[in-house]
Coordinates of C-alpha atoms and ligand atoms in Angstrom, one line a residue:
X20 CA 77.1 76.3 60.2
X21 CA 79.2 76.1 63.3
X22 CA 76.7 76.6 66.1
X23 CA 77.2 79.7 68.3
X24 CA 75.9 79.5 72.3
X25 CA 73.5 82.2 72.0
X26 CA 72.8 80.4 67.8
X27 CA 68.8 79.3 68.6
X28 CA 67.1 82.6 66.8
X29 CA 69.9 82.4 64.3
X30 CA 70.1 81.1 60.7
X31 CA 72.4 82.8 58.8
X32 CA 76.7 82.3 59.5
X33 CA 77.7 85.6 61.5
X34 CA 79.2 88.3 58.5
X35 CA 83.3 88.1 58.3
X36 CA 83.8 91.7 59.2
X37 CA 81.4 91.5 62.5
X38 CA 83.2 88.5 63.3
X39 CA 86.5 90.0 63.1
X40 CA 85.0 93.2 65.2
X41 CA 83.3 91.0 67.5
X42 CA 86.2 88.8 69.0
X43 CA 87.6 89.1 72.0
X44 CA 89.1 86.3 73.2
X45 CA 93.0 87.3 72.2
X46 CA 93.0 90.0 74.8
X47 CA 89.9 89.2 77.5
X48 CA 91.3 85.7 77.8
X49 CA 93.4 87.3 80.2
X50 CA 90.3 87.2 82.3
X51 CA 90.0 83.5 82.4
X52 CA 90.9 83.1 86.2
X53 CA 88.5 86.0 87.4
X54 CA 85.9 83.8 85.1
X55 CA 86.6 80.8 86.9
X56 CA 85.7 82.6 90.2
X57 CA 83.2 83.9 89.1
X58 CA 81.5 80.5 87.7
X59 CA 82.4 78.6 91.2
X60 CA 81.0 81.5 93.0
X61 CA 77.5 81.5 90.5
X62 CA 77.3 77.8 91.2
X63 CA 77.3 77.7 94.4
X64 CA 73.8 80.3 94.5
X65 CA 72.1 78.2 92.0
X66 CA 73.2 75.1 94.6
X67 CA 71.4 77.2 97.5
X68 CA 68.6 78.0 95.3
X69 CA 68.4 74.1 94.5
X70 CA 68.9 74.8 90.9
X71 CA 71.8 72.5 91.1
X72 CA 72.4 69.2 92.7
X73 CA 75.2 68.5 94.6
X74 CA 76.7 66.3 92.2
X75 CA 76.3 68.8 89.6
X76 CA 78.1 71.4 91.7
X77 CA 80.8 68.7 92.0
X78 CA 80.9 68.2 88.3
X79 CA 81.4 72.0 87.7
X80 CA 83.8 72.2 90.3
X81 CA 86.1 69.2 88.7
X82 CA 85.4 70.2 85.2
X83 CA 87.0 73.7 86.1
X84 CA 89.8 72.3 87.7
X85 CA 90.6 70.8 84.9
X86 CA 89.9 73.8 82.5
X87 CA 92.2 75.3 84.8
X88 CA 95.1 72.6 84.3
X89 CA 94.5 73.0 80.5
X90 CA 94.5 76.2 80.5
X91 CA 98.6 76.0 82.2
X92 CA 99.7 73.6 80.8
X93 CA 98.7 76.1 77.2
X94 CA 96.2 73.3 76.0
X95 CA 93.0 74.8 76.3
X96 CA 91.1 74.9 73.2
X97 CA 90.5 78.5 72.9
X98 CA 88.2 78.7 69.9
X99 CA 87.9 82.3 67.8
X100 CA 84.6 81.5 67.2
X101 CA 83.5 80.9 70.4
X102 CA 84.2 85.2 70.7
X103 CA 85.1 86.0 74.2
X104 CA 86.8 83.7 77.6
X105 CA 83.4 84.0 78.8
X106 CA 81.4 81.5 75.8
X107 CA 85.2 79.6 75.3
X108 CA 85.0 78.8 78.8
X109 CA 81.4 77.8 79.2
X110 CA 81.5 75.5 76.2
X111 CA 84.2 73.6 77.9
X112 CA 82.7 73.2 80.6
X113 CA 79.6 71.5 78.9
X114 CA 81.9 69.1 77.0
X115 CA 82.9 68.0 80.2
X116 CA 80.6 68.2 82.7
X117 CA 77.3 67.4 80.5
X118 CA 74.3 68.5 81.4
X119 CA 75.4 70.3 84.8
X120 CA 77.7 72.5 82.6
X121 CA 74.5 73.4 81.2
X122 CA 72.9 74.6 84.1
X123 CA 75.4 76.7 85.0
X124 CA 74.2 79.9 83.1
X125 CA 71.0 80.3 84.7
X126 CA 70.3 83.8 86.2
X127 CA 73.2 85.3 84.6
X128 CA 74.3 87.6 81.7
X129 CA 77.8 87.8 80.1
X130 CA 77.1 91.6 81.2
X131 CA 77.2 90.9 84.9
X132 CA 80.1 88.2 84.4
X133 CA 82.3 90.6 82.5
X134 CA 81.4 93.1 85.1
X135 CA 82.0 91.1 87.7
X136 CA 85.5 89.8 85.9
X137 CA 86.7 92.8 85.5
X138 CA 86.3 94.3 88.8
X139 CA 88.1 91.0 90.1
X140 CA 90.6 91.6 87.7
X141 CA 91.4 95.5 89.0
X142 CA 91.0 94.1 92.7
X143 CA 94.1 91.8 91.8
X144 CA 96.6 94.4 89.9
X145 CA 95.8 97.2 92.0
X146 CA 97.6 94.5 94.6
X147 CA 100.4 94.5 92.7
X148 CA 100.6 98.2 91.5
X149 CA 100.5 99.2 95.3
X150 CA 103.4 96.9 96.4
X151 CA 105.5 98.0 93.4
X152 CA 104.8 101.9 94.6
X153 CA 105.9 101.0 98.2
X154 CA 109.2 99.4 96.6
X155 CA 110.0 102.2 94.7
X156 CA 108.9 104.7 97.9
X157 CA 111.4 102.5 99.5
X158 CA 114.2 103.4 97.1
X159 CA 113.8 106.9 96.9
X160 CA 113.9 106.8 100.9
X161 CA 117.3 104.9 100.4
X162 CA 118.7 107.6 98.0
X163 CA 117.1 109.9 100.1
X164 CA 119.3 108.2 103.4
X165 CA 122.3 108.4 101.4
X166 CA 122.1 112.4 100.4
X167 CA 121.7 113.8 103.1
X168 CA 124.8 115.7 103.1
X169 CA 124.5 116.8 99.9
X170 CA 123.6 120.6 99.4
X171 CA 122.2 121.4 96.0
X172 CA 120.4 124.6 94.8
X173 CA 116.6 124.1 94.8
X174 CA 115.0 125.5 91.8
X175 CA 111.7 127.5 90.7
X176 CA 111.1 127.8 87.3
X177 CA 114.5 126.0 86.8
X178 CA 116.4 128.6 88.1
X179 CA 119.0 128.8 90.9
X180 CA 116.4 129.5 94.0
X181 CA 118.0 128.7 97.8
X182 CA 120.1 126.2 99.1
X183 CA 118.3 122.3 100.2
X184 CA 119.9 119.0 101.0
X185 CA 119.2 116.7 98.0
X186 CA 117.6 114.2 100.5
X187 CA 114.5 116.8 100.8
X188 CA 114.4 117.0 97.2
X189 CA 113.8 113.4 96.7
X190 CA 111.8 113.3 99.9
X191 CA 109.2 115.4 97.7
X192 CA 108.8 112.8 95.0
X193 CA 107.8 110.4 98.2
X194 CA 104.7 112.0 99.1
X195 CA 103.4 111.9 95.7
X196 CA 103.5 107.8 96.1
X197 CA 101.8 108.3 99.4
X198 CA 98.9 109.9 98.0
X199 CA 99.0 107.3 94.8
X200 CA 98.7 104.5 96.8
X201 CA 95.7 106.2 98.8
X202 CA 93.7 106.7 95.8
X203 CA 94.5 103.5 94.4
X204 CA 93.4 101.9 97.9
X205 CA 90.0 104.2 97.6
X206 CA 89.1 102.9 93.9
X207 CA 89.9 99.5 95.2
X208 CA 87.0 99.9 97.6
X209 CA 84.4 100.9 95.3
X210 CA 85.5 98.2 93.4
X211 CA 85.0 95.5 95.3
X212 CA 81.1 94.8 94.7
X213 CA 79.5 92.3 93.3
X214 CA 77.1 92.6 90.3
X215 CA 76.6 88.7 89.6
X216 CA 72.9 87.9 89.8
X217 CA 72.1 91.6 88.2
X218 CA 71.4 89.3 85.4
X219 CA 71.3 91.0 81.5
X220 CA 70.1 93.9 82.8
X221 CA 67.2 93.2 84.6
X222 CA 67.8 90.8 87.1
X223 CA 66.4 87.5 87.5
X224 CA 63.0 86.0 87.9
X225 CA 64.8 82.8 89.8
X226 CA 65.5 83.2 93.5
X227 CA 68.6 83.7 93.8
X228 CA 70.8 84.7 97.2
X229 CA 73.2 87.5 95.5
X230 CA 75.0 87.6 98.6
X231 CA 75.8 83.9 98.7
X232 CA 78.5 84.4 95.9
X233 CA 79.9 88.1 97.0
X234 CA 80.8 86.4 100.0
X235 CA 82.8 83.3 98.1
X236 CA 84.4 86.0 96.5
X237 CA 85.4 87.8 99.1
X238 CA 83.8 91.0 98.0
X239 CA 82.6 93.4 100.2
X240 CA 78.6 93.8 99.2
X241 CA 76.5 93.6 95.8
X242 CA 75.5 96.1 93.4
X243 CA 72.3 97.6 94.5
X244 CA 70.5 98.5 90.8
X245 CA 70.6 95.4 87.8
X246 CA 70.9 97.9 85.1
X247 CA 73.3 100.2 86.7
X248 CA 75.4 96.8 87.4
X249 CA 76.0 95.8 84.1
X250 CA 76.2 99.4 82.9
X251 CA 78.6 100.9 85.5
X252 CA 82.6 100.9 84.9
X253 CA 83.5 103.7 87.1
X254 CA 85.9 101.7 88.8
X255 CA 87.5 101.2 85.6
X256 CA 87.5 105.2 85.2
X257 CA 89.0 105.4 88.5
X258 CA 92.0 103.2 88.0
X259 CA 92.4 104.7 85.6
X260 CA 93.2 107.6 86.3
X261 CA 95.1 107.0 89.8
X262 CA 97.4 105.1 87.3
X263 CA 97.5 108.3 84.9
X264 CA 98.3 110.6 88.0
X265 CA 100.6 108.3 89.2
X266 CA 102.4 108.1 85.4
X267 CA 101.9 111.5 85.6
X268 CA 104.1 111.8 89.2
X269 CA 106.5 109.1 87.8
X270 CA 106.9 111.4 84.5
X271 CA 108.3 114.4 86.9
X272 CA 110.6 112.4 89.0
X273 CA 112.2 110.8 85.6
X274 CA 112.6 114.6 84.3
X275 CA 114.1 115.3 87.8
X276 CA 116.7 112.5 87.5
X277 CA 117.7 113.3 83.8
X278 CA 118.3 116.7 84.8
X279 CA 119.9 115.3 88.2
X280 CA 122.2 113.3 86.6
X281 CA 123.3 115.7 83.3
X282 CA 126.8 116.6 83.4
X283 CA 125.3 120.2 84.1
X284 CA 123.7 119.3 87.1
X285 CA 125.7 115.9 88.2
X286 CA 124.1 115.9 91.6
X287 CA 123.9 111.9 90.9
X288 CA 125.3 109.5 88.4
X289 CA 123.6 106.6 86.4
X290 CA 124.9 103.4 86.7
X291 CA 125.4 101.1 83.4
X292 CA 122.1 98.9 84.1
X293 CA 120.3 102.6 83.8
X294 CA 122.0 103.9 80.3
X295 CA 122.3 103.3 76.8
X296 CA 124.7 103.9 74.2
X297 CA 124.7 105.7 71.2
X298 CA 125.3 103.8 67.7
X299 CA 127.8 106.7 66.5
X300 CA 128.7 108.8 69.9
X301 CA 131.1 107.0 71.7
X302 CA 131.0 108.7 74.9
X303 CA 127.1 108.5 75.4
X304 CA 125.4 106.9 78.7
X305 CA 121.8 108.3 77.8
X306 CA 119.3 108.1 80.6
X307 CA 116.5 105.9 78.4
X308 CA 115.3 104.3 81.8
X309 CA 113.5 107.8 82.5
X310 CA 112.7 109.3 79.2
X311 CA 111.3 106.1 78.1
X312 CA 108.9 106.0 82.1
X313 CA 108.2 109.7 80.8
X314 CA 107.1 109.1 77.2
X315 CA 104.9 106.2 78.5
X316 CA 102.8 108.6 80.6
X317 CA 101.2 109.7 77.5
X318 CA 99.5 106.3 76.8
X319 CA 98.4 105.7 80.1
X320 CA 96.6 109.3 80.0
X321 CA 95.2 108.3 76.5
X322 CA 93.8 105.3 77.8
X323 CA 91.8 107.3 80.4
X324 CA 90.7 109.3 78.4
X325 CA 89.3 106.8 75.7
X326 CA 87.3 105.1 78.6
X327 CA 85.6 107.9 79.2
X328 CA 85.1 108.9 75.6
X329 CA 83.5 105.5 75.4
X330 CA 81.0 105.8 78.6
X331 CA 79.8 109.5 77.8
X332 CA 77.2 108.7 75.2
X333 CA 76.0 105.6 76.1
X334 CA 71.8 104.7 77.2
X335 CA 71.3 102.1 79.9
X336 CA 72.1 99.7 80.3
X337 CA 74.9 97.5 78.9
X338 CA 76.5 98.1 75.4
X339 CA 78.7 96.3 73.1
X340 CA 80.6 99.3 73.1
X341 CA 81.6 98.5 76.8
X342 CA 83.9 95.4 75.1
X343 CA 86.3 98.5 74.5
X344 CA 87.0 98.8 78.3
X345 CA 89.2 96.2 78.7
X346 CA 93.1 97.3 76.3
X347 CA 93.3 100.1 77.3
X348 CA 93.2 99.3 81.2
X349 CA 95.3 96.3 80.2
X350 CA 97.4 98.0 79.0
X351 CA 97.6 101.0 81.6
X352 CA 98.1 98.3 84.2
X353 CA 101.2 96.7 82.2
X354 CA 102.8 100.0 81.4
X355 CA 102.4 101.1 85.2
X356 CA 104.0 97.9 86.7
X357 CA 106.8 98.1 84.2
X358 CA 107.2 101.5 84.7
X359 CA 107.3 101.4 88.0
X360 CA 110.1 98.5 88.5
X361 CA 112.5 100.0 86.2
X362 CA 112.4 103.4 88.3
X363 CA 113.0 101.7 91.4
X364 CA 115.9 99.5 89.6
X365 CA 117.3 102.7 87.9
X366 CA 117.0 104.5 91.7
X367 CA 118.7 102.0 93.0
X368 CA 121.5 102.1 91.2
X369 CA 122.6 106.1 91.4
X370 CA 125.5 107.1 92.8
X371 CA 125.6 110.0 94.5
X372 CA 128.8 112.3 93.5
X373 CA 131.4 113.0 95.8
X374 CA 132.9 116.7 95.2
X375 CA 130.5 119.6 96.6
X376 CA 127.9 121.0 94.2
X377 CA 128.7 124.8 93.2
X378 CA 126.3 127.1 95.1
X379 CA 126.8 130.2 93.6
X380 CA 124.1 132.2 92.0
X381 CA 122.7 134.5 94.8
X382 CA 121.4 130.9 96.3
X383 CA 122.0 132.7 99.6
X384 CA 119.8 136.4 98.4
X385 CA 116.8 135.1 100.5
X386 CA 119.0 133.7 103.9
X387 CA 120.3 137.1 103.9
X388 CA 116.7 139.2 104.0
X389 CA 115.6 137.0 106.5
X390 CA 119.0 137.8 108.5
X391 CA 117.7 141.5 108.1
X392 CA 114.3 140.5 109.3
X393 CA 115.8 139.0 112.3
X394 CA 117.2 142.2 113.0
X395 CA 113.8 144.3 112.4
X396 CA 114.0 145.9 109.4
X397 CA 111.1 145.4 107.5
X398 CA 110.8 142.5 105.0
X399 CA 110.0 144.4 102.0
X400 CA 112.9 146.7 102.8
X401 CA 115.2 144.5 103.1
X402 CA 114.4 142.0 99.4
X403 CA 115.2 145.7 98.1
X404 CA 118.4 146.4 100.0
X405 CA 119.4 142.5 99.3
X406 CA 118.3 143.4 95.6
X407 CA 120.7 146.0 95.4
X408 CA 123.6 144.4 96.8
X409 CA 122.5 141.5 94.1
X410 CA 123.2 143.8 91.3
X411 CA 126.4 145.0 92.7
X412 CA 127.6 141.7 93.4
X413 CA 126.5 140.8 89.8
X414 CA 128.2 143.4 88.1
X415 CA 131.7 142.2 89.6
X416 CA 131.3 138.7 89.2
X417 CA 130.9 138.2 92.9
X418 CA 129.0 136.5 95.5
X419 CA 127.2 138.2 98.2
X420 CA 129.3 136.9 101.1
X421 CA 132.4 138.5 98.6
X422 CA 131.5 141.9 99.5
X423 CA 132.9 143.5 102.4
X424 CA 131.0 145.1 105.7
X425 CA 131.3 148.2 104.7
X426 CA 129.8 147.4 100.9
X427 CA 127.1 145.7 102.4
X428 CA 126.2 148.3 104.7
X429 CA 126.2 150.9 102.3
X430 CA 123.0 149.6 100.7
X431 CA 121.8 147.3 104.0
X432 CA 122.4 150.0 107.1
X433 CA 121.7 147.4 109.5
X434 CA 124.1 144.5 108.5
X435 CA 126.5 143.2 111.8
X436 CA 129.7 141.1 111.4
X437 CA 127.5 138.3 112.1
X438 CA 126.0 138.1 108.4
X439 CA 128.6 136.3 106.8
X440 CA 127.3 133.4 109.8
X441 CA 123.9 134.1 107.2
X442 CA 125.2 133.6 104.3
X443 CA 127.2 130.3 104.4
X444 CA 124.9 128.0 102.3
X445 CA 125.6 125.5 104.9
X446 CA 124.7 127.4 107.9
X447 CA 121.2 128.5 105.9
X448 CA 120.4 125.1 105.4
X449 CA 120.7 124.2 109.1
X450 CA 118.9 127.1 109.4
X451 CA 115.6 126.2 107.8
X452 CA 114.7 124.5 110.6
X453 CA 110.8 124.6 110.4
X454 CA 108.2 121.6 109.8
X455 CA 108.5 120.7 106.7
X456 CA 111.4 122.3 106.3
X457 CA 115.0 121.3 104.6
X458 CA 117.2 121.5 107.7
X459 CA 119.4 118.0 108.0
X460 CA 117.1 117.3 111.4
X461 CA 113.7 118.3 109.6
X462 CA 115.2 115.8 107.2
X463 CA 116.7 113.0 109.2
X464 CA 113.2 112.7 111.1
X465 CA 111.0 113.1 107.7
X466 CA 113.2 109.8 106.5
X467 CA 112.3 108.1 109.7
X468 CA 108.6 109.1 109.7
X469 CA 108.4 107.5 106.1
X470 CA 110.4 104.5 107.1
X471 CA 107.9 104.0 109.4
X472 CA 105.2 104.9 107.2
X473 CA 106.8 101.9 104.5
X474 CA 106.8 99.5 107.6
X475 CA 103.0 99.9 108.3
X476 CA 101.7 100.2 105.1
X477 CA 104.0 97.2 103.6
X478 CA 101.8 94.8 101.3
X479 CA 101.4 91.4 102.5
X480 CA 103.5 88.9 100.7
X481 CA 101.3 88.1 97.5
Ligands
LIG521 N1 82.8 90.3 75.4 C1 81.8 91.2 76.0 C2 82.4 92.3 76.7 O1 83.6 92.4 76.8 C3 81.0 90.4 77.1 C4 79.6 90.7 77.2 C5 78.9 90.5 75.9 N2 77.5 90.6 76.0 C6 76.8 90.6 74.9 N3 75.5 90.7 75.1 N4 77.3 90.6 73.7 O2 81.8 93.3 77.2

């Protein structure tokens, strides 16, 4: 019978099936460097408790060294049976550093360890979530630099609504990011506790220093209840779903580009690296880049989801069931990441198109109420009067600004010479000149402010 870490009480071979259910170690193994941490951190408050010698902690501290040159160089003996990276790891350590390998599991639980792994695990992809946000921020800003001379309808309910430069329309998938990278920055400070020395669940009876390790860690304070320690993964929740919400904003911005980039629309044009072919239509350059970011959201919601499904039922304080925590947020990270660097490459490599964009369509109905407004008459008035001359125009196959003085005044009394000033779609952009706002200033100085923004929030070189 091949003897298990935890084997003393046991004396029958674990069953095949539980065995099978039990393992871990193919996905948590991914965990082995937060492990380490976590085991040089754990030694060094059993070495200020005098639990260990300082040759021992010297022992440990070259016996992981070395695990850690096995383990890239792809020899580490990872051993199925040994479950998860936590027991692989520990029983490696023994074989090499004896008896002060053995030490090493005093005063702590595989329930604080994986807690604590896992929180060092989020702290180190949010890091790299974050700086992948601010690169693809940065390329929308770039697109956004490069259109803003472009006027395109905007749309509600995807219908022709009033004329906006293109640069404030991909401004608006900007602030989005912003607010990603805020929660993701928030979850990363909740996370960023120690539970190590919380034991199984209830602590420890040997005097240990729990601050002595958060601090080798770098973390910013300890749990403050054992059970709740090993029980919490809120932080998991969290991530969670700051990356669903920012699949979520990723989703509508990749449905904004497909439309964007349609013949229909052709505000912007994919480049090769961006498209696919088709196997039997020739002239096919199909966006995958973005309906492939948009079908992903759905498993990144999923996994979300399933986390919580997992945490509702569950007593204090930890459960196996907890083990189930770790794909899914895996895998959320992995999609995100990916995700997020084939946006910025596929933004990166629009073109913008060079011939005007038709702006027909009544795009100027609202410019022209306003110009009534301007000149008193009441708004509600004059969305009729404009109504009217809507339908008129509609009927002949016109636009507004196609009707003469005297047509318009024979439904909007109070029209001058002056309107058709109003209703040039170029004009009316200028014209939206308020905070916020779409005018080409409004527009050139909200670049600039998140320039700025992109400068002071730029992750340090990782
Ligand atoms: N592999 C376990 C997990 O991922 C580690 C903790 C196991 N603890 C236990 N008592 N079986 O949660």
């Amino acid at each position: 019978m091949s003897r298990k870490l935890w084997g003393g009480a046991f004396r029958e071979e674990t069953g095949k099936a539980l065995a099978k259910l039990s393992v871990s170690i193919g996905f948590d193994r991914r965990l082995h460097r937060e492990d380490i941490a976590g085991t040089r951190a754990h030694a060094r408050t059993l070495r200020a408790a005098r639990l260990l010698s300082a040759g021992d902690l010297r022992k440990i501290d070259r016996a992981l060294d070395v695990i850690e040159k096995e383990i890239a160089a792809g020899k580490f003996p990872w051993r199925e049976a040994d479950e998860d990276v936590h027991l692989n790891l520990e029983r490696r350590l023994i074989e090499i550093a004896g008896v002060a390998g053995e030490r090493i599991h005093a005063g702590r639980s595989r329930n604080d360890q994986v807690a604590l792994d896992l929180r060092l695990h989020v702290l180190g992809s949010i890091g790299d979530v974050d700086s992948r946000v601010h690169a693809l921020a940065a390329a929308l800003v770039g697109l956004a630099s490069r259109t803003t001379d472009v006027i395109v309808p905007a749309y509600t309910h995807l219908r022709r609504a009033q004329p906006i430069l293109l640069a404030h329309a991909v401004l608006a998938h900007v602030e989005p990011l912003r607010r990603d990278r805020e929660r993701l920055a928030d979850a990363r400070r909740r996370t960023a506790i120690s539970p190590l020395g919380s034991g199984a669940c209830a602590g420890t009876t040997l005097r240990l220093d729990r601050t002595i390790a958060a601090r080798a860690l770098g973390l910013r304070g300890i749990t403050l209840n054992s059970l709740d320690a090993v029980a919490d993964r809120d932080f998991v929740v969290e991530t969670e779903a700051a990356l669903a919400l920012l699949m979520a904003h990723l989703s509508r911005l990749s449905e904004d580009l497909v439309l964007w980039t349609s013949d229909e629309f052709a505000f912007l044009q994919l480049s090769d690296r961006s498209t696919t072919g088709s196997s039997m239509m020739p002239q096919k350059k199909n966006p995958d880049a973005f309906e492939l970011v948009r079908g992903k959201s759905g498993r990144v919601f999923g996994h979300l989801l399933a986390m919580l499904t997992v945490l509702k039922g569950l007593p204090l304080a930890y459960n196996r069931d907890l083990q189930e925590d770790k794909e899914g947020l895996f895998d959320a990270l992995d999609t995100v990441r990916l995700a997020l660097d084939a946006m910025r490459e596929a933004v990166e490599g629009l073109r913008v198109r060079s011939g005007p964009v038709d702006l027909g369509g009544g795009l100027n109905a609202t410019d022209f109420a306003e110009y009534l407004v301007r000149r008193g008459v009441p708004f509600r008035r004059a969305h009729r009067q404009v109504g009217e001359l809507v339908a008129v125009a509609r009927k002949r196959g016109v636009e507004l600004q196609s009707l003469t003085l005297a047509e318009l005044r024979a439904a909007a009394p109070r029209v001058g010479p002056d309107v058709f000033r109003a209703l040039d779609p170029v004009r009316a952009v200028a014209a939206r000149d308020v905070a916020g706002g779409t005018a080409p200033r409004r527009v050139r100085s909200a670049i600039r402010e998140v320039q700025r923004y992109l400068k002071r929030t730029r992750p340090k070189r990782r």
